[in-house]
Tab-separated table of C-alpha atoms in Angstrom:
chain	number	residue	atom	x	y	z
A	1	UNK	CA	-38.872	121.669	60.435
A	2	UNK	CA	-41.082	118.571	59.418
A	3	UNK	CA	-42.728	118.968	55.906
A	4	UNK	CA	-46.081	118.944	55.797
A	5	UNK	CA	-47.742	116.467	53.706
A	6	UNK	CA	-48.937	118.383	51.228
A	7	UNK	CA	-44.857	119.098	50.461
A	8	UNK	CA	-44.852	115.522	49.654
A	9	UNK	CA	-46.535	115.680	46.172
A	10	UNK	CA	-43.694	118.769	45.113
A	11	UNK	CA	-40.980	116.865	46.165
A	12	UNK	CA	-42.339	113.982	44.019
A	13	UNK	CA	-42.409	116.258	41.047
A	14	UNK	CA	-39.356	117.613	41.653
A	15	UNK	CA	-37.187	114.042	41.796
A	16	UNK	CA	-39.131	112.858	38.986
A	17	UNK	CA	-38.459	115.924	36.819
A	18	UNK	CA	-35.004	114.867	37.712
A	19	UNK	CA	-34.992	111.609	36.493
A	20	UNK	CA	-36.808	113.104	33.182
A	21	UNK	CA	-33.478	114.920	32.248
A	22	UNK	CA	-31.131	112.074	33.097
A	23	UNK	CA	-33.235	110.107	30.609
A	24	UNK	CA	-33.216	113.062	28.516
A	25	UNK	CA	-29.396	113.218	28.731
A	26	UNK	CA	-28.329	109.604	28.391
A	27	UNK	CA	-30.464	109.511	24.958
A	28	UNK	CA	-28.777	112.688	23.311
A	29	UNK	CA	-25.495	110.987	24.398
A	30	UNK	CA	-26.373	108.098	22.778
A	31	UNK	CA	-28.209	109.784	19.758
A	32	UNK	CA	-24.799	112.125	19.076
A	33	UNK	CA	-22.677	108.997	18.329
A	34	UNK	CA	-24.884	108.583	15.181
A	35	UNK	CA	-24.282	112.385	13.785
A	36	UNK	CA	-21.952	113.478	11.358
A	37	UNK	CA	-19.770	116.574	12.409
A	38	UNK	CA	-17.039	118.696	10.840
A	39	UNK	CA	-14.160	120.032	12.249
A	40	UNK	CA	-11.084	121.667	10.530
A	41	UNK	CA	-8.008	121.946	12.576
A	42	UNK	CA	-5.574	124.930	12.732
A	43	UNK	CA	-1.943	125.031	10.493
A	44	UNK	CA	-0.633	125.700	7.238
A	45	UNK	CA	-2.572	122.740	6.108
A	46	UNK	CA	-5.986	123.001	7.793
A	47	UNK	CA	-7.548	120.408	5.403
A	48	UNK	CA	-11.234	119.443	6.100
A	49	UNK	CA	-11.542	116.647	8.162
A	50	UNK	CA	-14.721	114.975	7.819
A	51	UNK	CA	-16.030	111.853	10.271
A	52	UNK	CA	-18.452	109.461	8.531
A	53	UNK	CA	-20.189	106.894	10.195
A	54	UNK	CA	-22.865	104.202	8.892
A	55	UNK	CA	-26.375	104.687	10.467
A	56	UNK	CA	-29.460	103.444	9.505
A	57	UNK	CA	-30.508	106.961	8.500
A	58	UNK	CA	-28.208	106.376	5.656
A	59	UNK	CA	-28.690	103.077	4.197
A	60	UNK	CA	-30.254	104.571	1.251
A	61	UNK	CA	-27.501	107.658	1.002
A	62	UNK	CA	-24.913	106.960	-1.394
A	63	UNK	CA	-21.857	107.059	0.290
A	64	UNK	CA	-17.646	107.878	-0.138
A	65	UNK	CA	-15.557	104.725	-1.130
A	66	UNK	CA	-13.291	106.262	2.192
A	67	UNK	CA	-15.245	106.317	5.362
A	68	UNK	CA	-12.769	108.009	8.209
A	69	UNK	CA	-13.875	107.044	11.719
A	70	UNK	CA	-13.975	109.073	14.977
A	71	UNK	CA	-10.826	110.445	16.187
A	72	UNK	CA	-8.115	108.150	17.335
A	73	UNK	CA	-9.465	104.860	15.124
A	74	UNK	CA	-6.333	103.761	13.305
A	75	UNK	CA	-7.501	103.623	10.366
A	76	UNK	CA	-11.111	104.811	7.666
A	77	UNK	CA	-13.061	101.670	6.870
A	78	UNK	CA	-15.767	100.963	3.657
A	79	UNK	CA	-18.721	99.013	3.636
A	80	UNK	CA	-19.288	95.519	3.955
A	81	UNK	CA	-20.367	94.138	0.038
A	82	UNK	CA	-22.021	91.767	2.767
A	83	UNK	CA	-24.131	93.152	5.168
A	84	UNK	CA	-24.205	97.533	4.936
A	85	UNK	CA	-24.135	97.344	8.830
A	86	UNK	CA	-20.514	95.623	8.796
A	87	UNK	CA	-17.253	97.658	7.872
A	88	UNK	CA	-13.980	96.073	7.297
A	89	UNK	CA	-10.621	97.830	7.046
A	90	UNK	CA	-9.413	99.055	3.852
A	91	UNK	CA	-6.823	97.174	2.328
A	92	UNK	CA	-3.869	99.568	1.594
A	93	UNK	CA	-1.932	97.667	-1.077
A	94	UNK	CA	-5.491	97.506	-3.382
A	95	UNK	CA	-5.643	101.461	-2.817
A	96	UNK	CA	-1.908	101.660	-4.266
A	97	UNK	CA	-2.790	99.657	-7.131
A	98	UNK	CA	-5.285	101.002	-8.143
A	99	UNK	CA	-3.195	104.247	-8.073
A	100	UNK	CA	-0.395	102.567	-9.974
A	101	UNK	CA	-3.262	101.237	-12.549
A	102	UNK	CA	-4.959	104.772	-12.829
A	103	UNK	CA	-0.894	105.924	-13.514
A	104	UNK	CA	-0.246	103.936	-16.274
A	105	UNK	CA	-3.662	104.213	-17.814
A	106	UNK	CA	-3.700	107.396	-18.108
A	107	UNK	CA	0.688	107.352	-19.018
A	108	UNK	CA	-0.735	105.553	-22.333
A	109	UNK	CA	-3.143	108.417	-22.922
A	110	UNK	CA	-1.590	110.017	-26.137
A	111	UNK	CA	-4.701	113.088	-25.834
A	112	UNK	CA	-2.403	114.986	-23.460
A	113	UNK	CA	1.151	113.303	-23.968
A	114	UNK	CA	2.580	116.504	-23.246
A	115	UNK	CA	1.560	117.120	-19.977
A	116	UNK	CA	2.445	113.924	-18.688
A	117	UNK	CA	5.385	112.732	-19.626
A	118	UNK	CA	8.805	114.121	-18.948
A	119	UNK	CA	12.431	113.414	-20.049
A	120	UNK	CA	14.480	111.456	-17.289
A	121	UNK	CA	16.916	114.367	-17.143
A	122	UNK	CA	19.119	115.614	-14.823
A	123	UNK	CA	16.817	118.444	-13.711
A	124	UNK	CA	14.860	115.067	-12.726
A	125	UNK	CA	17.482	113.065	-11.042
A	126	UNK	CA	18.212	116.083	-9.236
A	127	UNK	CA	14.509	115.821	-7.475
A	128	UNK	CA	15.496	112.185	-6.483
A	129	UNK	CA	17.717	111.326	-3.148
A	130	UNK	CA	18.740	108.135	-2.305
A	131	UNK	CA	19.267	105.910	0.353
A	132	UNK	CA	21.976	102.833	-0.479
A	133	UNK	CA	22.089	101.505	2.503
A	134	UNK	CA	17.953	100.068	2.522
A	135	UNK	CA	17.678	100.506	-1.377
A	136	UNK	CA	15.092	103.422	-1.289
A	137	UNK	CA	14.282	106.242	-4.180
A	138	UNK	CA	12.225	109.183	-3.197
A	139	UNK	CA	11.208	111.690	-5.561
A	140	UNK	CA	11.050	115.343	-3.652
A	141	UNK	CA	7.621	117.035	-4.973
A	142	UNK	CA	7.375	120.190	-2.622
A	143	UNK	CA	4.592	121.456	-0.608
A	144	UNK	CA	3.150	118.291	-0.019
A	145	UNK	CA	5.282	117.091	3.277
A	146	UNK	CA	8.250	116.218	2.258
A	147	UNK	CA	10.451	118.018	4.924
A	148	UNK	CA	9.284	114.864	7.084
A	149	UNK	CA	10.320	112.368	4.502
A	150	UNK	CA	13.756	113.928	3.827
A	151	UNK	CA	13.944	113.544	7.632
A	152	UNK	CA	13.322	109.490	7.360
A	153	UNK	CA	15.784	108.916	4.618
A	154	UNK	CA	18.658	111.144	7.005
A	155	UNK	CA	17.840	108.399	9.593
A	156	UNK	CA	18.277	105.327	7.457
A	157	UNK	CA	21.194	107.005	6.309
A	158	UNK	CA	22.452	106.860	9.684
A	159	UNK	CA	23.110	110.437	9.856
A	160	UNK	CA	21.029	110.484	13.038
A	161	UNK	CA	19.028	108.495	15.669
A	162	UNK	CA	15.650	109.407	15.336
A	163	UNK	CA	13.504	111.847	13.308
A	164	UNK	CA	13.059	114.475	16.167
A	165	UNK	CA	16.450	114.721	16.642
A	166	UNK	CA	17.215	116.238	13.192
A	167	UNK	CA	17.250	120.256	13.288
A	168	UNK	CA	15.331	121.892	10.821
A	169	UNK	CA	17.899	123.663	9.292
A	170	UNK	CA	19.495	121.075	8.276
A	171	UNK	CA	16.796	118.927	6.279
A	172	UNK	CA	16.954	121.249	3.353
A	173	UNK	CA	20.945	121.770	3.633
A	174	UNK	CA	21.917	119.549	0.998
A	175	UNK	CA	25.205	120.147	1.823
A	176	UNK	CA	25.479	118.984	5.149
A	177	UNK	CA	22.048	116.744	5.612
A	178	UNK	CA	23.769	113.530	4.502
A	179	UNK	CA	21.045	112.434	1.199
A	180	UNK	CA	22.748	112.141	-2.031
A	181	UNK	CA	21.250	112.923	-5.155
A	182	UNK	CA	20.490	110.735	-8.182
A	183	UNK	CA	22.707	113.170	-10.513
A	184	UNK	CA	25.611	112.504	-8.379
A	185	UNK	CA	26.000	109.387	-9.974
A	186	UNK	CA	27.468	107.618	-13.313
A	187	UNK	CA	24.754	106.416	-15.677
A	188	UNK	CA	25.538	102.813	-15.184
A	189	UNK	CA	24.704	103.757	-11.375
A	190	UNK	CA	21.504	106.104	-12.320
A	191	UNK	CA	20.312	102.629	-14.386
A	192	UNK	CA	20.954	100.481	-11.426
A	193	UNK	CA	19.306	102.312	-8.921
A	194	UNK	CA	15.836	103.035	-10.850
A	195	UNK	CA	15.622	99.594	-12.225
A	196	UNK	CA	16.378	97.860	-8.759
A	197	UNK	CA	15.766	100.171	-5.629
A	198	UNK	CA	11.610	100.650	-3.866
A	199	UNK	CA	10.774	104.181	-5.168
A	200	UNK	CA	8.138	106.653	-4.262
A	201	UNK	CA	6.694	109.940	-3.769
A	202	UNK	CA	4.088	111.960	-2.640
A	203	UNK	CA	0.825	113.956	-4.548
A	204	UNK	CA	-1.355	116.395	-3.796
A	205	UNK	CA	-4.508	117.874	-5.098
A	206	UNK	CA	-2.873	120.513	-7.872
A	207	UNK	CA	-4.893	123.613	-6.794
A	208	UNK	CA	-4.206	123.082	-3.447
A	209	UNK	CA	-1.045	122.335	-3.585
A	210	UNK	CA	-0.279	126.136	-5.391
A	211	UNK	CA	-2.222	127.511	-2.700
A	212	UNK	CA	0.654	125.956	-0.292
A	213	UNK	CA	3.289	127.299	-2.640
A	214	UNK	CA	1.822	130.946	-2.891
A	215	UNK	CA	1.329	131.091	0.833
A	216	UNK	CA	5.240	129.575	1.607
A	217	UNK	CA	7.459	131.919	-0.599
A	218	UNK	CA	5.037	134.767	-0.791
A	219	UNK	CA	2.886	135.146	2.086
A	220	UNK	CA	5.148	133.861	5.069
A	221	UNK	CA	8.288	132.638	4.078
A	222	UNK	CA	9.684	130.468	7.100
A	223	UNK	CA	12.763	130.109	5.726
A	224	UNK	CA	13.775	133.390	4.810
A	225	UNK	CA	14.243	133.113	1.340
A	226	UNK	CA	13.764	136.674	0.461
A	227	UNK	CA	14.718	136.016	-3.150
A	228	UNK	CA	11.231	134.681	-3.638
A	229	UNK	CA	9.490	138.048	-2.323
A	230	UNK	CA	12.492	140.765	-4.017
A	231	UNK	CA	13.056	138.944	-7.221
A	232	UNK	CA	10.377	136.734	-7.942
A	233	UNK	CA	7.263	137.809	-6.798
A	234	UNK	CA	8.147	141.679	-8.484
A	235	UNK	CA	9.049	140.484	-11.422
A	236	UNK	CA	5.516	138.295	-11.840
A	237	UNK	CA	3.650	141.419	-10.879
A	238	UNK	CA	5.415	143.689	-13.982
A	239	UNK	CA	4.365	141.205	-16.365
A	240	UNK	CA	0.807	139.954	-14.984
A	241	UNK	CA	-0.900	142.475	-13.010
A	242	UNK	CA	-3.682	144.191	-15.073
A	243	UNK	CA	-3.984	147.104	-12.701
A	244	UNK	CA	-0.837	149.431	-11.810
A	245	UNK	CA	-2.554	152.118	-9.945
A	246	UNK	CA	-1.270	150.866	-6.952
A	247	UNK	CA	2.674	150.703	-5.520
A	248	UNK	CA	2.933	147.335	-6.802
A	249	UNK	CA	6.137	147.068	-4.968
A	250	UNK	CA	4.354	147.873	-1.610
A	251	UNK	CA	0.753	145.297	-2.600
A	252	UNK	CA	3.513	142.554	-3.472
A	253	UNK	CA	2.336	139.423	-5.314
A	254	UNK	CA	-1.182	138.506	-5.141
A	255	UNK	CA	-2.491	135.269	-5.953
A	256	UNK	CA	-4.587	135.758	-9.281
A	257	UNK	CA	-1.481	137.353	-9.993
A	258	UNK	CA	0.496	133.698	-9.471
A	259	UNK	CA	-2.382	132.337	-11.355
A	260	UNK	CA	-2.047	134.686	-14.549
A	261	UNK	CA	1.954	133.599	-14.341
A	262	UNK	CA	0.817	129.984	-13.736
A	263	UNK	CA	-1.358	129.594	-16.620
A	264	UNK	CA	0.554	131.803	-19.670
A	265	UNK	CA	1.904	128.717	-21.698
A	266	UNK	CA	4.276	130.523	-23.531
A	267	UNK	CA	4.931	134.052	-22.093
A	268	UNK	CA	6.237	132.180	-18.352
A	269	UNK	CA	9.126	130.462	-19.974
A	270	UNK	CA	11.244	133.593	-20.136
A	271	UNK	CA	10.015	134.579	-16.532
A	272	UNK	CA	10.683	130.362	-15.219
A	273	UNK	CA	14.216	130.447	-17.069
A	274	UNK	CA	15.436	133.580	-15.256
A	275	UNK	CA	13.775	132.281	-11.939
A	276	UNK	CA	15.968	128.574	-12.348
A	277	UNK	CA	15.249	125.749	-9.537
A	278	UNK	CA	13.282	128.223	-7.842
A	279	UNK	CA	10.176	126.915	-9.760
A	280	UNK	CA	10.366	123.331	-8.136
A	281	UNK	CA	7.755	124.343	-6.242
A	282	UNK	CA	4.993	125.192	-8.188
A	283	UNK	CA	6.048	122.661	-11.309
A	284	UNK	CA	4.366	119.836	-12.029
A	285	UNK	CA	4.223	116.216	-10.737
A	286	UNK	CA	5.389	115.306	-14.243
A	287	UNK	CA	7.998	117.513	-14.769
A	288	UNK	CA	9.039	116.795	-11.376
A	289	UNK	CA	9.298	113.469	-10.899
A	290	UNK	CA	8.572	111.760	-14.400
A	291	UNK	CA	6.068	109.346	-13.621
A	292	UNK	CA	5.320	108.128	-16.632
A	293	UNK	CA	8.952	107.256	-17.609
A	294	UNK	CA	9.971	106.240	-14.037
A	295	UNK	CA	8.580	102.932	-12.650
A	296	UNK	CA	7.490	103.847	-9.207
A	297	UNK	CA	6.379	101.302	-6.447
A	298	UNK	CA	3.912	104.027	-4.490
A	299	UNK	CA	2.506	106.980	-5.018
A	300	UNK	CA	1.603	108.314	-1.387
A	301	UNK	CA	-1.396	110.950	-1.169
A	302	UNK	CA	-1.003	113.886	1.111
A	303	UNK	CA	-5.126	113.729	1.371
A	304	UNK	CA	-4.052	109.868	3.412
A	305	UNK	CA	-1.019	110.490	4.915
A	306	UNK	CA	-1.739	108.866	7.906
A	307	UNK	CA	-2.748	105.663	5.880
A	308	UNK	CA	-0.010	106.340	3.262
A	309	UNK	CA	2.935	106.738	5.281
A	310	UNK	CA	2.588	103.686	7.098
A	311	UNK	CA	1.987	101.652	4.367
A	312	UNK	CA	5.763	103.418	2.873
A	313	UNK	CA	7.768	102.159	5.366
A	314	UNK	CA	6.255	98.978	5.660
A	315	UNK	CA	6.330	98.436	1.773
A	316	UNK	CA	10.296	99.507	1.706
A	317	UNK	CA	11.106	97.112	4.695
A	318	UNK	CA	11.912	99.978	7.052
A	319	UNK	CA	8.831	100.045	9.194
A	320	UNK	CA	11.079	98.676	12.067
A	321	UNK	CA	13.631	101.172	11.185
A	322	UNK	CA	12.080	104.326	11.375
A	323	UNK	CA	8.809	106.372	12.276
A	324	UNK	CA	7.512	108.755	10.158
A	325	UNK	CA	6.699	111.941	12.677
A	326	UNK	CA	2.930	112.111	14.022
A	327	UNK	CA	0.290	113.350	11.965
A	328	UNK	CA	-2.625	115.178	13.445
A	329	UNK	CA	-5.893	113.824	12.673
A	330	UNK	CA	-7.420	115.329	9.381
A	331	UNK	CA	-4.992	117.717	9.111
A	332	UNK	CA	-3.482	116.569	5.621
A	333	UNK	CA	-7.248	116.248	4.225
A	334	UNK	CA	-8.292	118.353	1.004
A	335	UNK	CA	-9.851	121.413	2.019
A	336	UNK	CA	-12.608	122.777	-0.507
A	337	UNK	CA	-13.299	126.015	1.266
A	338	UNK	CA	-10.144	127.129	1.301
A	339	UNK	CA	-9.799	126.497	-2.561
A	340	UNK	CA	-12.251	128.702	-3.454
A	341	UNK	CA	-11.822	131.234	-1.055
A	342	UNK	CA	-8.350	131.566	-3.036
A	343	UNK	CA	-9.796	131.143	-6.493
A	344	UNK	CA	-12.837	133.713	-5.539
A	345	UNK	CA	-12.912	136.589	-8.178
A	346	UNK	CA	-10.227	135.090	-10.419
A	347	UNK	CA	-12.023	135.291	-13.913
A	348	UNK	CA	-13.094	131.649	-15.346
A	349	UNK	CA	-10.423	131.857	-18.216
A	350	UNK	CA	-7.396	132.268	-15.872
A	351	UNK	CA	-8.888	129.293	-14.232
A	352	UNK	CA	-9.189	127.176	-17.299
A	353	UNK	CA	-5.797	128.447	-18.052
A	354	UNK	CA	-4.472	126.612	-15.107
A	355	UNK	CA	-6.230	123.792	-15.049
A	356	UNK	CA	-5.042	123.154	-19.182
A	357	UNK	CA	-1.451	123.441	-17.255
A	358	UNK	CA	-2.577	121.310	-14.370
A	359	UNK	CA	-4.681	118.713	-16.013
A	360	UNK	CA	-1.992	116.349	-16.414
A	361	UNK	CA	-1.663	115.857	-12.953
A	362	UNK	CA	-5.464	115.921	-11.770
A	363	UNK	CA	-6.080	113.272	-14.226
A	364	UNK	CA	-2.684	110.742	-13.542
A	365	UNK	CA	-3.772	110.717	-9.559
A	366	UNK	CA	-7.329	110.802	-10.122
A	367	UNK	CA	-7.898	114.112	-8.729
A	368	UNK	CA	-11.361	114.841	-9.510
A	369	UNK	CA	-11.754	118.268	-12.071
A	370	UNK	CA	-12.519	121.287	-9.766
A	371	UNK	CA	-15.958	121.271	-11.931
A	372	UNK	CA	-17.116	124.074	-8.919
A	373	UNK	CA	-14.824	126.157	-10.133
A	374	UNK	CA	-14.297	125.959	-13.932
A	375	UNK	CA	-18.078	126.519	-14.112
């Protein structure tokens, strides 16, 4: 069939409709490399994971000191001081300084002594494994990652090849797993070790780190420790549930119920002596760990893991050593909403309760004051 000419003008509309939306399209491609989006990936800790990028749009925006690129970049950037369209990389050893600096500043604070500074005991020592072999001190604080440490310090011990090879069973057999403890040694050896070896550990925003806890031992417990659902948990729930209309056996523990047991100053100490080492993971960074009275070279933050943990091995001359297992993208990041979907109808003074027991650690890694939910 041979088209007529008055076809001709339609098919000229046509193709040049077509070419409209391939402009159309190659501008929204372009356009969407400028817009900010939010994603929160799945797991146990679905942080938020935010993507910040420097437009024009938002030269007059004030903007984080932490800018995390697109997925894949190896590392977040800031600002030029420059030129606000340049971005250099951030330098990680500043960022741990400053961290050490905010440490000892607020160490000398003698407003809230008490809640930051801790006896170098044995309970302490006994949170500290060591590695003689490369000269390394880490300081367990739980629920913030440190199954994938203990696994780093196995491998240096030479206890195995590589990271992936270790089973999980055996990372928390202290047994069998090959990482001795601090307390396992003679004082003279204790003295050596913390004056001379590279030590660190790991923090986490307080509030979220609880949530971790609660969920672990309460919620799903992996590991089948059923001690912390038939002894613990019950025995929280006599003394701090308001209601007992329910079967509070059948409910089990609920969290404002961990928060009431959290935040009684004096009436938990019966409750935390009966419970023993079980309490690790819900104590604080002090108490843990003794920052204040223990001279660390990092303090790693689960919130920049994937900058931290780099920076670890490279700082305790390992880096060619070892591999700290892959982190997905934004995964360790702080996640608001899920903070106060947990705090959400716990009354404001069992919130200010905690955060009194808390504040010592919100203020020695410069965790900023959950103001959204203490008002």
């Amino acid at each position: 069939m041979i088209c007529q000419p008055v076809c001709l003008p339609t098919m000229r509309r046509h193709w040049l409709l077509v070419g409209a939306c391939g402009w159309v399209l190659l501008i929204l491609m372009f356009v969407s490399k400028f817009i900010n989006f939010s994603f929160r990936t799945p797991g146990d800790y679905a942080g938020r994971s935010e993507i910040f990028v420097w437009t024009l749009s938002s030269v007059t925006t004030k903007l984080p000191s932490v800018v995390w690129p697109e997925k894949g970049a190896s590392q977040p950037y800031i600002l030029s001081s420059v030129s606000p369209s340049v971005v250099e990389p951030i330098d990680w050893h500043l960022v741990n300084e400053k961290r050490l600096e905010q440490l000892s500043t607020v160490c000398s604070n003698s407003s809230i002594w008490n809640l930051t500074h801790t006896t170098v005991r044995k309970f302490v020592l006994d949170r500290i494994f060591v590695c003689d072999k490369h000269k390394i001190l880490f300081c367990q604080t739980p629920k913030v990652g440190n199954t994938q440490w203990k696994k780093v310090l196995i491998v240096l011990n030479g206890k195995f090849s590589k990271v992936e090879a270790i089973p999980e069973n055996l990372v928390h057999d202290h047994e069998r797993n090959g990482l001795p403890r601090l307390s396992s040694m003679t004082d003279t050896e204790i003295h050596q070790r913390l004056n001379s070896y590279f030590k660190f550990f790991i923090v986490r925003d307080p509030f979220e780190r609880l949530i971790s806890a609660f969920k672990d031992k309460f919620v799903k417990n992996p590991r089948f420790e059923p001690w912390y659902k038939h002894d613990i948990a019950p025995a929280i729930v006599r003394k701090y549930r308001r209601s007992h209309h329910d079967d509070s056996e059948s409910v089990g523990l609920r969290f404002e119920d961990f928060v009431r047991y959290l935040g009684d100053k004096t009436g938990r100490q019966h409750l935390d002596r009966q419970f023993g080492d079980h309490i690790i993971h819900w104590l604080t960074y002090a108490e843990l760990c003794a920052p204040c009275d223990i001279s660390y070279n990092v303090v790693g933050h689960h919130e920049t893991l994937e900058l931290d943990a780099p920076y670890i091995l490279k700082s305790a001359g390992i880096a060619g050593l070892v591999s700290y297992p892959s982190i997905p993208p934004g995964i360790t990041r702080y996640n608001r909403t899920k903070v106060e979907r947990y705090f959400s109808g716990i009354s404001q003074r069992d919130i200010r309760r905690l955060y009194a027991r808390y504040q010592g650690d919100f203020s020695l890694f410069d965790y900023p004051k959950p103001a959204f939910l203490l008002n």
